[in-house]
Amino acid sequence: MSDTPRRKSPLARWAMLAFFLFNIVLFSSLGIWQVQRLAWKKELVARIASRTQAAPVPAPLTPTEWAALTADNAEYRHITLEGQLLRDQEVAVYTNTALGAGYWAMAPLLVGAAQPSDGPQQPAQAIVWINRGFVPSALRQYAQRPEAPSAQVRITGLLRLPDKPHLFLRENVPQEERWYRRVPAEFSAARPLPAAGASSLPTAPYFVHAHTATTEAANAEWPRAGLPLATLRNNHLSYALTWFTLALMNVAALVFLLLAGRRQAQPAQARQQQA
């Protein structure tokens, strides 16, 4: 029976060695990944700051322009556009802001192929959804606010791509008027919007986070436009330090295991030499 522990001991040591080596590789890889994410996040923050502070440019209003839009070249672009804002076709999207829980007032804007600064507006050729701003739950419905059904407006804001689904963001339920994600195509499908002849107007694959609208009522408290964008969290450095610390702890445990194994082997070698 005394031989049994000695036969199991080497196997147990090898298992522990493999365990610590696996942890070292895993935690080091996660730390390196977080360092890479840190560099990416810094570049993203700098790009967003550059775009939001730039002078506004005309919004892309044609399918040809839309096809070229990507998160890298378009997200947070400072744009301007004008058209007929259909306030009575709003979609209320649930949100939580510094003002508390409430809704984004999303309204469709009918835009023409050209947008003259003066003179008559061109016939509508596309729909761009506008995030007019935040409204409290008590004013969720358009009819609860003293606003005209529609108005000709010029809007300046940031180009935003549709919200992507993730674990903490629920799916929209259009048939029940429960909206959680800002997805322009789904908004247009749920509202009786004007058509161009027999076909519906194309919907831009982005929405505009408005911070000014020239003909909105100056004394209107809601919707509250121009709220700051959600701050991008940059915790990647702390995450990287956590993973690297865990890797170092496993290195220390591995060294301890190797030294302990060497100390155990030395008496055995001495006994063999004496025999």
C-alpha positions as a LaTeX table, in Angstrom:
\begin{tabular}{lrrr}
\hline
Residue & $x$ (\AA) & $y$ (\AA) & $z$ (\AA) \\
\hline
Met1 & 0.00 & 0.00 & 0.00 \\
Ser2 & 2.91 & 2.35 & 0.60 \\
Asp3 & 3.73 & 2.26 & $-3.12$ \\
Thr4 & 0.33 & 3.61 & $-4.19$ \\
Pro5 & 0.85 & 7.27 & $-3.17$ \\
Arg6 & 4.24 & 7.31 & $-4.89$ \\
Arg7 & 2.67 & 6.07 & $-8.13$ \\
Lys8 & $-0.09$ & 8.71 & $-8.02$ \\
Ser9 & 2.11 & 11.61 & $-6.98$ \\
Pro10 & 3.88 & 12.09 & $-10.36$ \\
Leu11 & 0.54 & 11.99 & $-12.18$ \\
Ala12 & $-0.93$ & 14.58 & $-9.83$ \\
Arg13 & 2.09 & 16.83 & $-10.30$ \\
Trp14 & 1.84 & 16.60 & $-14.09$ \\
Ala15 & $-1.87$ & 17.43 & $-13.88$ \\
Met16 & $-1.11$ & 20.49 & $-11.76$ \\
Leu17 & 1.66 & 21.55 & $-14.15$ \\
Ala18 & $-0.73$ & 21.30 & $-17.10$ \\
Phe19 & $-3.40$ & 23.23 & $-15.18$ \\
Phe20 & $-1.10$ & 26.14 & $-14.33$ \\
Leu21 & 0.41 & 26.23 & $-17.83$ \\
Phe22 & $-3.07$ & 26.37 & $-19.34$ \\
Asn23 & $-4.04$ & 29.22 & $-17.02$ \\
Ile24 & $-0.87$ & 31.15 & $-17.85$ \\
Val25 & $-1.52$ & 30.89 & $-21.59$ \\
Leu26 & $-5.23$ & 31.72 & $-21.17$ \\
Phe27 & $-4.80$ & 34.73 & $-18.88$ \\
Ser28 & $-1.85$ & 36.10 & $-20.87$ \\
Ser29 & $-3.88$ & 35.83 & $-24.09$ \\
Leu30 & $-6.80$ & 37.65 & $-22.48$ \\
Gly31 & $-4.46$ & 40.36 & $-21.21$ \\
Ile32 & $-2.93$ & 40.85 & $-24.66$ \\
Trp33 & $-6.43$ & 40.99 & $-26.17$ \\
Gln34 & $-7.44$ & 43.71 & $-23.72$ \\
Val35 & $-4.31$ & 45.71 & $-24.59$ \\
Gln36 & $-5.34$ & 45.49 & $-28.25$ \\
Arg37 & $-8.88$ & 46.53 & $-27.32$ \\
Leu38 & $-7.44$ & 49.48 & $-25.39$ \\
Ala39 & $-5.65$ & 50.73 & $-28.49$ \\
Trp40 & $-8.82$ & 50.24 & $-30.55$ \\
Lys41 & $-10.97$ & 52.10 & $-28.00$ \\
Lys42 & $-8.57$ & 55.04 & $-27.86$ \\
Glu43 & $-8.62$ & 55.31 & $-31.65$ \\
Leu44 & $-12.43$ & 55.09 & $-31.64$ \\
Val45 & $-12.79$ & 57.84 & $-29.03$ \\
Ala46 & $-10.41$ & 60.08 & $-30.99$ \\
Arg47 & $-12.31$ & 59.43 & $-34.23$ \\
Ile48 & $-15.67$ & 60.20 & $-32.63$ \\
Ala49 & $-14.34$ & 63.42 & $-31.10$ \\
Ser50 & $-12.92$ & 64.50 & $-34.45$ \\
Arg51 & $-16.18$ & 63.84 & $-36.31$ \\
Thr52 & $-18.52$ & 65.38 & $-33.76$ \\
Gln53 & $-16.46$ & 68.58 & $-33.64$ \\
Ala54 & $-16.11$ & 68.91 & $-37.42$ \\
Ala55 & $-18.28$ & 71.26 & $-39.46$ \\
Pro56 & $-21.54$ & 69.61 & $-40.62$ \\
Val57 & $-21.65$ & 68.20 & $-44.14$ \\
Pro58 & $-24.70$ & 67.33 & $-46.28$ \\
Ala59 & $-26.33$ & 64.07 & $-45.28$ \\
Pro60 & $-26.12$ & 61.10 & $-47.67$ \\
Leu61 & $-29.59$ & 60.85 & $-49.22$ \\
Thr62 & $-29.33$ & 58.36 & $-52.09$ \\
Pro63 & $-29.06$ & 54.55 & $-52.12$ \\
Thr64 & $-25.71$ & 54.86 & $-53.90$ \\
Glu65 & $-24.32$ & 56.88 & $-51.01$ \\
Trp66 & $-25.92$ & 54.57 & $-48.46$ \\
Ala67 & $-24.19$ & 51.53 & $-49.94$ \\
Ala68 & $-20.81$ & 53.03 & $-49.05$ \\
Leu69 & $-21.65$ & 53.73 & $-45.39$ \\
Thr70 & $-19.79$ & 51.75 & $-42.75$ \\
Ala71 & $-19.21$ & 52.20 & $-39.05$ \\
Asp72 & $-15.61$ & 53.19 & $-39.76$ \\
Asn73 & $-16.34$ & 55.89 & $-42.33$ \\
Ala74 & $-19.75$ & 57.19 & $-41.28$ \\
Glu75 & $-20.67$ & 56.63 & $-37.62$ \\
Tyr76 & $-20.91$ & 59.96 & $-35.72$ \\
Arg77 & $-20.44$ & 62.02 & $-38.88$ \\
His78 & $-21.68$ & 65.59 & $-38.31$ \\
Ile79 & $-24.39$ & 66.14 & $-40.93$ \\
Thr80 & $-27.16$ & 68.54 & $-41.88$ \\
Leu81 & $-30.36$ & 67.96 & $-43.83$ \\
Glu82 & $-33.80$ & 69.46 & $-44.31$ \\
Gly83 & $-37.23$ & 68.21 & $-45.17$ \\
Gln84 & $-40.72$ & 67.67 & $-43.85$ \\
Leu85 & $-40.73$ & 66.23 & $-40.34$ \\
Leu86 & $-43.78$ & 64.03 & $-39.68$ \\
Arg87 & $-44.18$ & 64.38 & $-35.95$ \\
Asp88 & $-47.48$ & 62.51 & $-35.96$ \\
Gln89 & $-45.68$ & 59.34 & $-37.14$ \\
Glu90 & $-43.28$ & 59.22 & $-34.23$ \\
Val91 & $-41.92$ & 56.03 & $-32.72$ \\
Ala92 & $-41.10$ & 56.10 & $-29.00$ \\
Val93 & $-37.98$ & 54.07 & $-28.19$ \\
Tyr94 & $-37.34$ & 53.24 & $-24.56$ \\
Thr95 & $-34.12$ & 54.64 & $-23.09$ \\
Asn96 & $-32.45$ & 55.57 & $-19.83$ \\
Thr97 & $-30.56$ & 58.86 & $-19.75$ \\
Ala98 & $-29.20$ & 61.37 & $-17.26$ \\
Leu99 & $-32.77$ & 62.72 & $-17.12$ \\
Gly100 & $-34.09$ & 59.33 & $-16.05$ \\
Ala101 & $-36.09$ & 56.64 & $-17.82$ \\
Gly102 & $-38.13$ & 57.74 & $-20.80$ \\
Tyr103 & $-38.18$ & 57.58 & $-24.58$ \\
Trp104 & $-36.38$ & 58.79 & $-27.66$ \\
Ala105 & $-38.85$ & 60.58 & $-29.93$ \\
Met106 & $-38.00$ & 59.15 & $-33.36$ \\
Ala107 & $-39.75$ & 60.88 & $-36.28$ \\
Pro108 & $-39.47$ & 60.37 & $-40.05$ \\
Leu109 & $-38.13$ & 63.19 & $-42.20$ \\
Leu110 & $-39.18$ & 63.31 & $-45.87$ \\
Val111 & $-36.21$ & 64.53 & $-47.88$ \\
Gly112 & $-35.72$ & 65.33 & $-51.56$ \\
Ala113 & $-32.82$ & 64.46 & $-53.82$ \\
Ala114 & $-31.71$ & 68.08 & $-53.50$ \\
Gln115 & $-32.24$ & 70.35 & $-50.53$ \\
Pro116 & $-32.16$ & 74.02 & $-51.54$ \\
Ser117 & $-31.47$ & 76.57 & $-48.84$ \\
Asp118 & $-34.18$ & 78.75 & $-50.37$ \\
Gly119 & $-37.03$ & 78.11 & $-52.76$ \\
Pro120 & $-39.47$ & 75.19 & $-52.84$ \\
Gln121 & $-38.46$ & 71.84 & $-51.43$ \\
Gln122 & $-37.97$ & 69.08 & $-54.00$ \\
Pro123 & $-40.45$ & 66.16 & $-54.02$ \\
Ala124 & $-39.68$ & 63.67 & $-51.28$ \\
Gln125 & $-37.46$ & 60.85 & $-52.48$ \\
Ala126 & $-36.33$ & 59.23 & $-49.24$ \\
Ile127 & $-37.06$ & 58.91 & $-45.54$ \\
Val128 & $-34.51$ & 59.62 & $-42.84$ \\
Trp129 & $-35.45$ & 58.91 & $-39.25$ \\
Ile130 & $-34.57$ & 61.64 & $-36.76$ \\
Asn131 & $-33.95$ & 61.19 & $-33.06$ \\
Arg132 & $-35.60$ & 64.44 & $-31.98$ \\
Gly133 & $-34.58$ & 63.98 & $-28.37$ \\
Phe134 & $-35.70$ & 62.66 & $-25.01$ \\
Val135 & $-39.25$ & 62.75 & $-23.65$ \\
Pro136 & $-40.41$ & 61.56 & $-20.21$ \\
Ser137 & $-42.77$ & 58.61 & $-19.99$ \\
Ala138 & $-45.77$ & 60.89 & $-19.35$ \\
Leu139 & $-45.22$ & 62.53 & $-22.76$ \\
Arg140 & $-44.42$ & 59.40 & $-24.71$ \\
Gln141 & $-47.19$ & 59.89 & $-27.26$ \\
Tyr142 & $-46.98$ & 62.71 & $-29.79$ \\
Ala143 & $-50.59$ & 63.71 & $-29.04$ \\
Gln144 & $-49.61$ & 64.47 & $-25.43$ \\
Arg145 & $-47.39$ & 67.34 & $-26.60$ \\
Pro146 & $-48.57$ & 70.64 & $-28.14$ \\
Glu147 & $-46.95$ & 70.24 & $-31.56$ \\
Ala148 & $-48.10$ & 70.57 & $-35.15$ \\
Pro149 & $-48.42$ & 67.24 & $-36.99$ \\
Ser150 & $-45.65$ & 68.17 & $-39.41$ \\
Ala151 & $-43.21$ & 70.97 & $-40.18$ \\
Gln152 & $-40.50$ & 71.95 & $-42.63$ \\
Val153 & $-37.23$ & 71.77 & $-40.71$ \\
Arg154 & $-33.50$ & 71.93 & $-41.15$ \\
Ile155 & $-31.71$ & 69.55 & $-38.82$ \\
Thr156 & $-28.11$ & 69.27 & $-37.73$ \\
Gly157 & $-26.91$ & 66.23 & $-35.86$ \\
Leu158 & $-24.82$ & 63.08 & $-35.85$ \\
Leu159 & $-25.21$ & 60.16 & $-38.22$ \\
Arg160 & $-25.85$ & 56.97 & $-36.26$ \\
Leu161 & $-26.16$ & 53.45 & $-37.55$ \\
Pro162 & $-28.94$ & 51.16 & $-36.26$ \\
Asp163 & $-28.59$ & 49.71 & $-32.78$ \\
Lys164 & $-27.16$ & 46.20 & $-32.89$ \\
Pro165 & $-28.79$ & 43.47 & $-30.82$ \\
His166 & $-26.96$ & 42.36 & $-27.71$ \\
Leu167 & $-27.63$ & 40.55 & $-24.46$ \\
Phe168 & $-28.93$ & 43.59 & $-22.57$ \\
Leu169 & $-31.02$ & 45.14 & $-25.37$ \\
Arg170 & $-34.42$ & 43.63 & $-26.04$ \\
Glu171 & $-35.86$ & 43.07 & $-29.48$ \\
Asn172 & $-38.52$ & 45.44 & $-30.82$ \\
Val173 & $-42.14$ & 44.30 & $-30.72$ \\
Pro174 & $-43.77$ & 46.55 & $-33.37$ \\
Gln175 & $-47.24$ & 45.03 & $-33.14$ \\
Glu176 & $-47.37$ & 46.01 & $-29.46$ \\
Glu177 & $-45.63$ & 49.38 & $-29.95$ \\
Arg178 & $-42.76$ & 48.29 & $-27.72$ \\
Trp179 & $-39.51$ & 49.67 & $-29.07$ \\
Tyr180 & $-36.04$ & 49.19 & $-27.58$ \\
Arg181 & $-33.69$ & 49.41 & $-30.56$ \\
Arg182 & $-33.39$ & 52.26 & $-33.06$ \\
Val183 & $-33.76$ & 50.46 & $-36.39$ \\
Pro184 & $-35.04$ & 52.78 & $-39.17$ \\
Ala185 & $-36.23$ & 49.98 & $-41.48$ \\
Glu186 & $-38.45$ & 48.57 & $-38.73$ \\
Phe187 & $-39.84$ & 52.03 & $-37.96$ \\
Ser188 & $-40.81$ & 52.62 & $-41.60$ \\
Ala189 & $-42.47$ & 49.22 & $-41.84$ \\
Ala190 & $-44.62$ & 50.05 & $-38.81$ \\
Arg191 & $-45.86$ & 53.46 & $-39.97$ \\
Pro192 & $-48.16$ & 54.51 & $-42.88$ \\
Leu193 & $-45.60$ & 56.76 & $-44.55$ \\
Pro194 & $-46.03$ & 58.59 & $-47.88$ \\
Ala195 & $-45.12$ & 56.68 & $-51.02$ \\
Ala196 & $-43.56$ & 57.63 & $-54.35$ \\
Gly197 & $-46.26$ & 56.55 & $-56.73$ \\
Ala198 & $-46.93$ & 52.83 & $-56.40$ \\
Ser199 & $-43.78$ & 52.13 & $-54.39$ \\
Ser200 & $-42.74$ & 53.17 & $-50.92$ \\
Leu201 & $-39.99$ & 55.67 & $-50.37$ \\
Pro202 & $-36.60$ & 54.16 & $-49.51$ \\
Thr203 & $-35.52$ & 54.49 & $-45.90$ \\
Ala204 & $-31.98$ & 55.57 & $-45.09$ \\
Pro205 & $-30.01$ & 52.86 & $-43.24$ \\
Tyr206 & $-29.11$ & 55.34 & $-40.51$ \\
Phe207 & $-30.80$ & 57.82 & $-38.21$ \\
Val208 & $-29.76$ & 61.30 & $-37.08$ \\
His209 & $-29.12$ & 62.14 & $-33.43$ \\
Ala210 & $-30.35$ & 65.73 & $-33.69$ \\
His211 & $-28.96$ & 68.56 & $-31.65$ \\
Thr212 & $-30.55$ & 71.45 & $-33.55$ \\
Ala213 & $-33.67$ & 71.86 & $-35.66$ \\
Thr214 & $-34.19$ & 75.38 & $-37.01$ \\
Thr215 & $-37.97$ & 75.46 & $-37.01$ \\
Glu216 & $-38.72$ & 73.51 & $-33.84$ \\
Ala217 & $-40.49$ & 75.64 & $-31.24$ \\
Ala218 & $-37.84$ & 77.51 & $-29.29$ \\
Asn219 & $-39.86$ & 77.39 & $-26.08$ \\
Ala220 & $-40.74$ & 73.69 & $-26.33$ \\
Glu221 & $-39.31$ & 71.78 & $-23.38$ \\
Trp222 & $-39.84$ & 68.37 & $-24.97$ \\
Pro223 & $-38.43$ & 66.57 & $-26.83$ \\
Arg224 & $-35.10$ & 67.50 & $-25.25$ \\
Ala225 & $-32.61$ & 67.45 & $-28.12$ \\
Gly226 & $-28.86$ & 67.70 & $-27.88$ \\
Leu227 & $-28.40$ & 65.33 & $-24.95$ \\
Pro228 & $-24.77$ & 64.19 & $-24.79$ \\
Leu229 & $-24.04$ & 60.80 & $-26.26$ \\
Ala230 & $-23.44$ & 57.94 & $-23.89$ \\
Thr231 & $-19.83$ & 58.02 & $-22.77$ \\
Leu232 & $-17.81$ & 55.15 & $-24.14$ \\
Arg233 & $-16.43$ & 53.20 & $-21.23$ \\
Asn234 & $-12.73$ & 52.43 & $-21.48$ \\
Asn235 & $-11.94$ & 49.85 & $-18.81$ \\
His236 & $-9.61$ & 47.80 & $-20.98$ \\
Leu237 & $-6.47$ & 48.80 & $-19.07$ \\
Ser238 & $-7.89$ & 47.61 & $-15.75$ \\
Tyr239 & $-9.09$ & 44.41 & $-17.42$ \\
Ala240 & $-5.63$ & 43.83 & $-18.92$ \\
Leu241 & $-3.95$ & 44.35 & $-15.54$ \\
Thr242 & $-6.39$ & 41.88 & $-13.97$ \\
Trp243 & $-5.63$ & 39.17 & $-16.53$ \\
Phe244 & $-1.87$ & 39.72 & $-16.36$ \\
Thr245 & $-2.00$ & 39.60 & $-12.54$ \\
Leu246 & $-3.81$ & 36.26 & $-12.69$ \\
Ala247 & $-1.21$ & 35.01 & $-15.17$ \\
Leu248 & 1.61 & 36.04 & $-12.80$ \\
Met249 & $-0.13$ & 34.31 & $-9.88$ \\
Asn250 & $-0.22$ & 31.11 & $-11.90$ \\
Val251 & 3.46 & 31.56 & $-12.82$ \\
Ala252 & 4.26 & 31.83 & $-9.11$ \\
Ala253 & 2.20 & 28.72 & $-8.37$ \\
Leu254 & 3.95 & 26.84 & $-11.17$ \\
Val255 & 7.41 & 27.83 & $-9.88$ \\
Phe256 & 6.41 & 26.77 & $-6.36$ \\
Leu257 & 5.22 & 23.41 & $-7.67$ \\
Leu258 & 8.45 & 22.82 & $-9.59$ \\
Leu259 & 10.61 & 23.74 & $-6.60$ \\
Ala260 & 8.55 & 21.53 & $-4.30$ \\
Gly261 & 8.96 & 18.65 & $-6.74$ \\
Arg262 & 12.72 & 19.20 & $-6.82$ \\
Arg263 & 12.93 & 19.20 & $-3.02$ \\
Gln264 & 10.99 & 15.95 & $-2.87$ \\
Ala265 & 13.26 & 14.39 & $-5.49$ \\
Gln266 & 16.52 & 15.25 & $-3.68$ \\
Pro267 & 15.96 & 12.95 & $-0.61$ \\
Ala268 & 14.94 & 10.13 & $-2.92$ \\
Gln269 & 18.15 & 10.53 & $-4.92$ \\
Ala270 & 20.18 & 10.60 & $-1.70$ \\
Arg271 & 18.59 & 7.35 & $-0.52$ \\
Gln272 & 19.33 & 5.70 & $-3.84$ \\
Gln273 & 22.98 & 6.75 & $-3.62$ \\
Gln274 & 23.26 & 5.40 & $-0.06$ \\
Ala275 & 21.72 & 2.09 & $-1.13$ \\
\hline
\end{tabular}
